[in-house]
Short mmCIF file of C-alpha atoms in Angstrom, two decimals:
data_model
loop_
_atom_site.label_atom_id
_atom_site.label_comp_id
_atom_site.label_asym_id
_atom_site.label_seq_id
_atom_site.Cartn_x
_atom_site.Cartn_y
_atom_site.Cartn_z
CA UNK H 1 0.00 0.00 0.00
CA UNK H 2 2.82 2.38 0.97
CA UNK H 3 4.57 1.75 -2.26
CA UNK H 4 1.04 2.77 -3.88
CA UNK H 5 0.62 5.64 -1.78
CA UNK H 6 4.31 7.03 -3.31
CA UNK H 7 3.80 5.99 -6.91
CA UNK H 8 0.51 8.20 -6.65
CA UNK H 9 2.39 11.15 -4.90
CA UNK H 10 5.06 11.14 -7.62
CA UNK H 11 2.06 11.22 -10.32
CA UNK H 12 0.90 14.18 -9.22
CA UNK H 13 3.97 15.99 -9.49
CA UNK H 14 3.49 16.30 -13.45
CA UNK H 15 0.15 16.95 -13.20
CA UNK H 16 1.09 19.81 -10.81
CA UNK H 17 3.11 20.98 -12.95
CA UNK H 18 0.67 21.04 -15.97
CA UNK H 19 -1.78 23.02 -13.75
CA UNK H 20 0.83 25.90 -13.02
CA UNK H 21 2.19 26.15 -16.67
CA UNK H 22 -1.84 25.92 -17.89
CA UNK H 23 -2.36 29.26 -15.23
CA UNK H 24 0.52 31.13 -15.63
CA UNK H 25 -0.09 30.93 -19.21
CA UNK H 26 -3.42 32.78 -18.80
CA UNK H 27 -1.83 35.89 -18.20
CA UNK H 28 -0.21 35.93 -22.16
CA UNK H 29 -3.12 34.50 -23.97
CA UNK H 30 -5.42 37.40 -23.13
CA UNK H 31 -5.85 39.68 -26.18
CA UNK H 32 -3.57 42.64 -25.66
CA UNK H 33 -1.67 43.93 -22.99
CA UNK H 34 -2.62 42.59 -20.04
CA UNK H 35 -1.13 45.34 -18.12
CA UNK H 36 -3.16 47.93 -20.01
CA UNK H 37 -6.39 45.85 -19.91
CA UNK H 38 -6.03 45.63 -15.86
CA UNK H 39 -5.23 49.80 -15.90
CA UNK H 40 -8.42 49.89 -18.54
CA UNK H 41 -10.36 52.29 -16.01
CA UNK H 42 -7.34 54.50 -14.97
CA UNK H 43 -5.40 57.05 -16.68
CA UNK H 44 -3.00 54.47 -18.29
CA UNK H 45 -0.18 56.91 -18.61
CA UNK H 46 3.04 55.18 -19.51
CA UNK H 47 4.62 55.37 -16.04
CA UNK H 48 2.11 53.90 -14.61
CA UNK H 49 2.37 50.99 -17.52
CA UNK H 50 5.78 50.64 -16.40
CA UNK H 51 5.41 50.32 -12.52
CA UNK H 52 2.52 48.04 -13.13
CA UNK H 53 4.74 45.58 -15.57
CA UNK H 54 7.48 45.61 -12.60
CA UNK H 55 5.21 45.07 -9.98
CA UNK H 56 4.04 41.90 -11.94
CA UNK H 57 7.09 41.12 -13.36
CA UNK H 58 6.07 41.22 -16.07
CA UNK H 59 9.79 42.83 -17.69
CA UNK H 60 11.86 39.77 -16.54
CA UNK H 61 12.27 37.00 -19.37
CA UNK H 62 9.43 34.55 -19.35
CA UNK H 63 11.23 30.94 -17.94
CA UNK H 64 12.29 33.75 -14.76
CA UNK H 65 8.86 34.73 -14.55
CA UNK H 66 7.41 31.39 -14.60
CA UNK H 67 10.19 29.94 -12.16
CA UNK H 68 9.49 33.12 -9.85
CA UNK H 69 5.42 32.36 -10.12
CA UNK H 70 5.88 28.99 -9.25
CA UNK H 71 8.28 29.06 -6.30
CA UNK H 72 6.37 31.89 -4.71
CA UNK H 73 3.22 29.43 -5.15
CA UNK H 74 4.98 26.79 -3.00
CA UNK H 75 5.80 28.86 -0.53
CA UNK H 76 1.67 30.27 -0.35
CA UNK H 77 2.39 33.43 -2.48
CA UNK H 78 -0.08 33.54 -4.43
CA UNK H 79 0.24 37.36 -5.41
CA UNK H 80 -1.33 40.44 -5.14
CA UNK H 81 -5.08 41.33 -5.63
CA UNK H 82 -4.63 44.31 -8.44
CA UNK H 83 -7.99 46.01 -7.14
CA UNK H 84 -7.58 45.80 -3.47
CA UNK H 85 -4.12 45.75 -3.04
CA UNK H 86 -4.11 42.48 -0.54
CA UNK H 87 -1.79 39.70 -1.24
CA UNK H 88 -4.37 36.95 -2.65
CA UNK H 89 -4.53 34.21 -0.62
CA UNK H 90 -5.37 35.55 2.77
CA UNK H 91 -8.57 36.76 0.84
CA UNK H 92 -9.66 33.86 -0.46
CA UNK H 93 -9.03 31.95 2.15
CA UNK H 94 -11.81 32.53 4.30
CA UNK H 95 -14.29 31.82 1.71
CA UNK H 96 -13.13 28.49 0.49
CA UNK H 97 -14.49 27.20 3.18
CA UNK H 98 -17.69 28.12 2.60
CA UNK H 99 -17.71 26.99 -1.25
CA UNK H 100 -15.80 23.60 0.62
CA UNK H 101 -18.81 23.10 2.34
CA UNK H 102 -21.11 23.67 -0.52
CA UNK H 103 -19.34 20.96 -2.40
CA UNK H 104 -19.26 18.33 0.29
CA UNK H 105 -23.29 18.74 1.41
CA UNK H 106 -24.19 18.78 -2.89
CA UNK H 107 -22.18 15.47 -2.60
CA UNK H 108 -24.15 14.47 0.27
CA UNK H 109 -27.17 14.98 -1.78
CA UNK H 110 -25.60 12.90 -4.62
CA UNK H 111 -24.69 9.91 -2.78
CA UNK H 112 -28.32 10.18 -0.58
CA UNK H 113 -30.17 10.35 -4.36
CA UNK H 114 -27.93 8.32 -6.59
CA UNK H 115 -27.23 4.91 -4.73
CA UNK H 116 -30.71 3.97 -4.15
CA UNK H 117 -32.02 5.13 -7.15
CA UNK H 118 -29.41 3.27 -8.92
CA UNK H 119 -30.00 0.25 -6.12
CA UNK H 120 -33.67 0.22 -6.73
CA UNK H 121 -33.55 0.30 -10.66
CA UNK H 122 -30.89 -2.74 -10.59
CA UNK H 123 -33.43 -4.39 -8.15
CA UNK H 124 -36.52 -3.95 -10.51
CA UNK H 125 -34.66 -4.53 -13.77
CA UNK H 126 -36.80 -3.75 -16.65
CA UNK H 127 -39.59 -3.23 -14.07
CA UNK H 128 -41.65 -0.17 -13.88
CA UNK H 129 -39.46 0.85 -10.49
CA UNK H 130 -36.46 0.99 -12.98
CA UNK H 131 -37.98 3.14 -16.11
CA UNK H 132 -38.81 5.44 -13.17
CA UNK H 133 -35.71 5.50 -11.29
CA UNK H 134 -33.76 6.05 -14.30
CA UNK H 135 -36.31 8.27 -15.55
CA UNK H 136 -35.69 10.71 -12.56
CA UNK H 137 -32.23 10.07 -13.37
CA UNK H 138 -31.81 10.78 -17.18
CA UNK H 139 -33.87 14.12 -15.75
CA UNK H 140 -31.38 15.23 -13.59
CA UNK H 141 -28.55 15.01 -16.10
CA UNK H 142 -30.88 17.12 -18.56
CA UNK H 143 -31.69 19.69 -16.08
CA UNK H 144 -28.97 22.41 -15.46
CA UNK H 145 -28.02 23.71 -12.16
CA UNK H 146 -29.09 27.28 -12.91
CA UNK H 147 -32.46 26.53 -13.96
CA UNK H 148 -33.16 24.16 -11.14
CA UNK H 149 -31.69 26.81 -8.39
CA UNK H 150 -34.09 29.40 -9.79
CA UNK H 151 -36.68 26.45 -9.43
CA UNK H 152 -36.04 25.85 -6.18
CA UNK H 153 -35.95 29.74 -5.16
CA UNK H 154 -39.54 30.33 -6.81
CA UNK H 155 -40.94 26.98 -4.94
CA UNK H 156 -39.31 26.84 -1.28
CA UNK H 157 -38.40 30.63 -0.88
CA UNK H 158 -41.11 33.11 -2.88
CA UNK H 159 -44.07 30.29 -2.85
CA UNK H 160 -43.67 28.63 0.16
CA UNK H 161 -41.40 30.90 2.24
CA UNK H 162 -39.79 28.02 3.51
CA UNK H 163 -36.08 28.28 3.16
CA UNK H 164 -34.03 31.43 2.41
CA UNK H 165 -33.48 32.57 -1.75
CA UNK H 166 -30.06 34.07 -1.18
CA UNK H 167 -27.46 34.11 1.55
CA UNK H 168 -24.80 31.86 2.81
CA UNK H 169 -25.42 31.85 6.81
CA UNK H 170 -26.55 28.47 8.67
CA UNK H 171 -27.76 25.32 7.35
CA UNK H 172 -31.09 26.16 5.75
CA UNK H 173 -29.15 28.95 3.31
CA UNK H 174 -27.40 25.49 2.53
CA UNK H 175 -30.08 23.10 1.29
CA UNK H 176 -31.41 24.27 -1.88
CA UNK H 177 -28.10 25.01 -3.16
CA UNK H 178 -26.61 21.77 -2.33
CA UNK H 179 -29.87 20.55 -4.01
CA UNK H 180 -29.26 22.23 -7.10
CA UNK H 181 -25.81 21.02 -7.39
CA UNK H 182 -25.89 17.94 -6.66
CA UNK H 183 -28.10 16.72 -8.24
CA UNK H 184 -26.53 16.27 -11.25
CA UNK H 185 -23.89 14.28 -9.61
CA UNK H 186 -26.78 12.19 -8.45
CA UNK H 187 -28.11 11.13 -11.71
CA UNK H 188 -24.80 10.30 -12.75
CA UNK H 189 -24.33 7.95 -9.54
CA UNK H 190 -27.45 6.27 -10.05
CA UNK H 191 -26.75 5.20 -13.40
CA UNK H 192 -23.44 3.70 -12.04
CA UNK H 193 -24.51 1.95 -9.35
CA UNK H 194 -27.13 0.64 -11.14
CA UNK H 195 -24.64 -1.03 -13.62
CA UNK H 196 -22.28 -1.58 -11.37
CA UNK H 197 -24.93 -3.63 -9.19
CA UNK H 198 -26.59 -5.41 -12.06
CA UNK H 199 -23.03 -6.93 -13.09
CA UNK H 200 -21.86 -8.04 -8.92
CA UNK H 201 -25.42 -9.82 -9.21
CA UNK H 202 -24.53 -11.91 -12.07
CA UNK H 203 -20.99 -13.07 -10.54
CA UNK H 204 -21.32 -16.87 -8.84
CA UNK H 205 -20.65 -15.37 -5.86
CA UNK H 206 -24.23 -14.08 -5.36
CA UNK H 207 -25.38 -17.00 -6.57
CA UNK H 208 -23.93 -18.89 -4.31
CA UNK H 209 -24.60 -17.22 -1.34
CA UNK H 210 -28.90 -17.56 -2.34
CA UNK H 211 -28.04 -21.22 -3.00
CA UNK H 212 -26.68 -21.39 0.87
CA UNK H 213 -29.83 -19.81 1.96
CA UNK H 214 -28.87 -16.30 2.48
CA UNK H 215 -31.66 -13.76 2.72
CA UNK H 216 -32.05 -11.24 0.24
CA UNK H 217 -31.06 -8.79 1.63
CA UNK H 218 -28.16 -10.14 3.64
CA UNK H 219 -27.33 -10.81 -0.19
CA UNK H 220 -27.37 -7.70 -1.75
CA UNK H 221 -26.48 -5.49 1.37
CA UNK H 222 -23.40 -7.90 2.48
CA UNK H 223 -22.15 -9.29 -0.70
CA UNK H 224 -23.38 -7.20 -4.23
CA UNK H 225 -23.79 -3.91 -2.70
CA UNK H 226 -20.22 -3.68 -0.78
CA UNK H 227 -18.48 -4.62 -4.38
CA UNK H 228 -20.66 -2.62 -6.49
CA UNK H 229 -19.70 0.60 -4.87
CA UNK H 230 -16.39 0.03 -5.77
CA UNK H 231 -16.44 1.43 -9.19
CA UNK H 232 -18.50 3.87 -7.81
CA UNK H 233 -16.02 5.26 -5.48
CA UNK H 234 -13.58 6.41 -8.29
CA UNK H 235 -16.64 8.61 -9.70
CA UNK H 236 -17.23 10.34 -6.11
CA UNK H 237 -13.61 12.15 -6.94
CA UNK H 238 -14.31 13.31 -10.29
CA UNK H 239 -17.69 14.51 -9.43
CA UNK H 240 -16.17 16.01 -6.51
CA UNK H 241 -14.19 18.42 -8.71
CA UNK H 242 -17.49 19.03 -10.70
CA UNK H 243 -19.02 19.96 -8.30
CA UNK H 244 -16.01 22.87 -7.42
CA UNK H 245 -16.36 23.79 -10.70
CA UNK H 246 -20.40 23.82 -10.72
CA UNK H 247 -20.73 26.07 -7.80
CA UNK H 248 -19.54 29.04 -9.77
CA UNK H 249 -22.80 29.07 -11.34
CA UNK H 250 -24.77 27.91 -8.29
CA UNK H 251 -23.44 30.42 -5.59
CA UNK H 252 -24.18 33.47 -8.46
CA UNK H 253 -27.70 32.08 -8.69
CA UNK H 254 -28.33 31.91 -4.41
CA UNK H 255 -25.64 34.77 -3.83
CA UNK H 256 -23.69 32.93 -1.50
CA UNK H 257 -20.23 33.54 -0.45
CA UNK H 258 -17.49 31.71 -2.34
CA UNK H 259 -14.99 31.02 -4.51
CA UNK H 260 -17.16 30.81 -7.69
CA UNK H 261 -18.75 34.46 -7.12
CA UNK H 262 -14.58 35.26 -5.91
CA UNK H 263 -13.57 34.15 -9.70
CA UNK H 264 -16.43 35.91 -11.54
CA UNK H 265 -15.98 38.95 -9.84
CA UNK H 266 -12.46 38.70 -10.53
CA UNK H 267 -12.63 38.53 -14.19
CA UNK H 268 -15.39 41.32 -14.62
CA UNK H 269 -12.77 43.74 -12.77
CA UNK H 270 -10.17 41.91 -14.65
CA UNK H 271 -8.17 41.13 -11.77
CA UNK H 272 -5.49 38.73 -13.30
CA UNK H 273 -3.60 38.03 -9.80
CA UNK H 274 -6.61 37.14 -8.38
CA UNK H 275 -7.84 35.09 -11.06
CA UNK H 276 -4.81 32.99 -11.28
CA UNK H 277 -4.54 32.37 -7.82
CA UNK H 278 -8.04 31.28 -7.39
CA UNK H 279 -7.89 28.97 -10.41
CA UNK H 280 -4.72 27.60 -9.45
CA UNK H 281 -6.26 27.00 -5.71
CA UNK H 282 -9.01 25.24 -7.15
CA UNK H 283 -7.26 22.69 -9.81
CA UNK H 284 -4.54 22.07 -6.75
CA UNK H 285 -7.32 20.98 -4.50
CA UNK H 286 -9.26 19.09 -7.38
CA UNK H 287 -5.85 17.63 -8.27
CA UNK H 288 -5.47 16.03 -4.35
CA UNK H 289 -8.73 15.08 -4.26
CA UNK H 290 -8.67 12.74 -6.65
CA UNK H 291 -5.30 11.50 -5.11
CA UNK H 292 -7.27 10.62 -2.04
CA UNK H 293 -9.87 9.11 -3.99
CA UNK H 294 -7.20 6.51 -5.74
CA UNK H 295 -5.72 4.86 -2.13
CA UNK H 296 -9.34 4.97 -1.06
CA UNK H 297 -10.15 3.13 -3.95
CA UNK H 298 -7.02 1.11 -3.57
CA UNK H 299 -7.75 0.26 0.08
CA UNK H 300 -10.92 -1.33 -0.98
CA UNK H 301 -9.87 -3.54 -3.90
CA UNK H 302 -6.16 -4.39 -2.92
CA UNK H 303 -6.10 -5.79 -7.01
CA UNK H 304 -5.53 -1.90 -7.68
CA UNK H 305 -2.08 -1.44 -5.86
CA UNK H 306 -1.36 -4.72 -7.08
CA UNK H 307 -1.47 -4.01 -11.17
#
């Protein structure tokens, strides 16, 4: 396992690396002078060109630019906020956590939603319980997070008055927008498991254990469920990362505090810094996720760190 665990680590240096070239890169692929298109709204006057482009570093050779960007990166230098003058990641710090815990109760919802819909359609194969459990979930793959938050806003909040529309304070400002995002990471688990659990109950194993006498549910609880979510777990760390990338859109829609309304505020003021550093935050974390996902993974089937 340990030997797995440091064949993993050593992937991710590459990939690392990939994410920091991809970012600093963003700052030469915008149209124009970045410089000038940060200064857009001030009197761009050519001094103030040139103390920008040295503040940035922007008149140092590229490969010193790039090795400068990425050793102040491991060290937590993440830059300087061009707007409010505040080294970046002390301010977006605070809110990560908040778009964290967005992420993990939307995967809450996901797992909740998508294992026994994807249990109970591999249960009633070709039943009507199946054309409606995958019904709801081809629907939740079809439905986007936007229009389903704005759903949920004019239902539970304007209708009903139930839950708050916008706002990121205690737990109920938390439930429809952990609905709305996760519940396209729902459908998508519920069509997994439901493979995943038609194929364990086909293996002799299963058999087997109904030939010994076994109950069904001791059967499909003890024995097909437990192996079926294997598979499954390796799809919790990609959707994970969706579902960073998903709350963009979703906090905009419930005006929550975040990263995602952090970024798009960023690139309407045309904060580069910022933008980088947030970006670069987010792919590190998405990165290391699915790193934790693998020796989970690999902790349940040993046949992983084995191949």
């Amino acid at each position: 396992m340990l030997t797995y665990v440091g064949r993993r680590l050593l992937a991710v240096v590459p990939v690392l690396f990939g994410v920091t070239l991809a970012v600093f890169s963003m700052l030469f692929l915008v149209p124009g002078d970045p410089v000038k298109i940060m200064l857009a709204e001030f009197v761009t006057t050519p001094d103030q060109v040139a103390r920008m482009r040295a503040q940035l570093h922007l008149d140092e050779p590229v490969l010193q630019q790039y090795g400068r960007f990425v050793g102040n990166a491991l060290r937590g230098d993440l830059g300087m906020s061009i707007r409010s003058r505040r080294p970046v990641l002390p301010r977006f710090s605070p809110i990560s956590a908040a778009t964290g815990r967005l992420a993990l109760a939307s995967m809450v919802v996901a797992i909740a939603l998508g294992v026994p819909l994807g249990l109970i359609a591999a249960l009633g194969r070709n039943s009507w319980l199946d054309v409606v459990a995958m019904g709801v979930a081809l629907l939740g793959v079809a439905m986007p997070s936007f229009w389903l938050g704005f759903l949920l806003i004019f239902v539970f909040s304007l209708h009903l008055g139930w839950l708050p529309a916008t706002g990121g304070g205690d737990l109920p400002h938390l439930v429809m927008p952990a609905v709305a995002l996760g519940t396209i990471a729902a459908a998508i688990i519920a069509r997994l498991t439901r493979s995943s659990m038609l194929e364990v109950l086909g293996q002799d194993y299963v058999r087997t254990a109904r030939a010994k006498g076994l109950g069904g549910f001791a059967v499909v609880v003890r024995h097909a469920l437990r192996n079926a979510l294997i598979p499954v777990v390796t799809v919790f760390g990609l959707q994970f990362g969706n579902l960073l990338a998903g709350a963009v859109i979703v906090e905009t829609v419930f005006s929550r505090p975040g990263l995602g309304r952090l970024i798009v505020g960023a690139i309407l003021s045309k904060d580069f810094p910022l933008v980088q550093g947030t970006v670069l935050f987010v792919a590190t974390a998405y990165v290391l996720i699915n790193v934790v996902v693998d020796m989970a993974y690999a902790y349940v089937d040993p046949r992983i760190r084995i191949g």
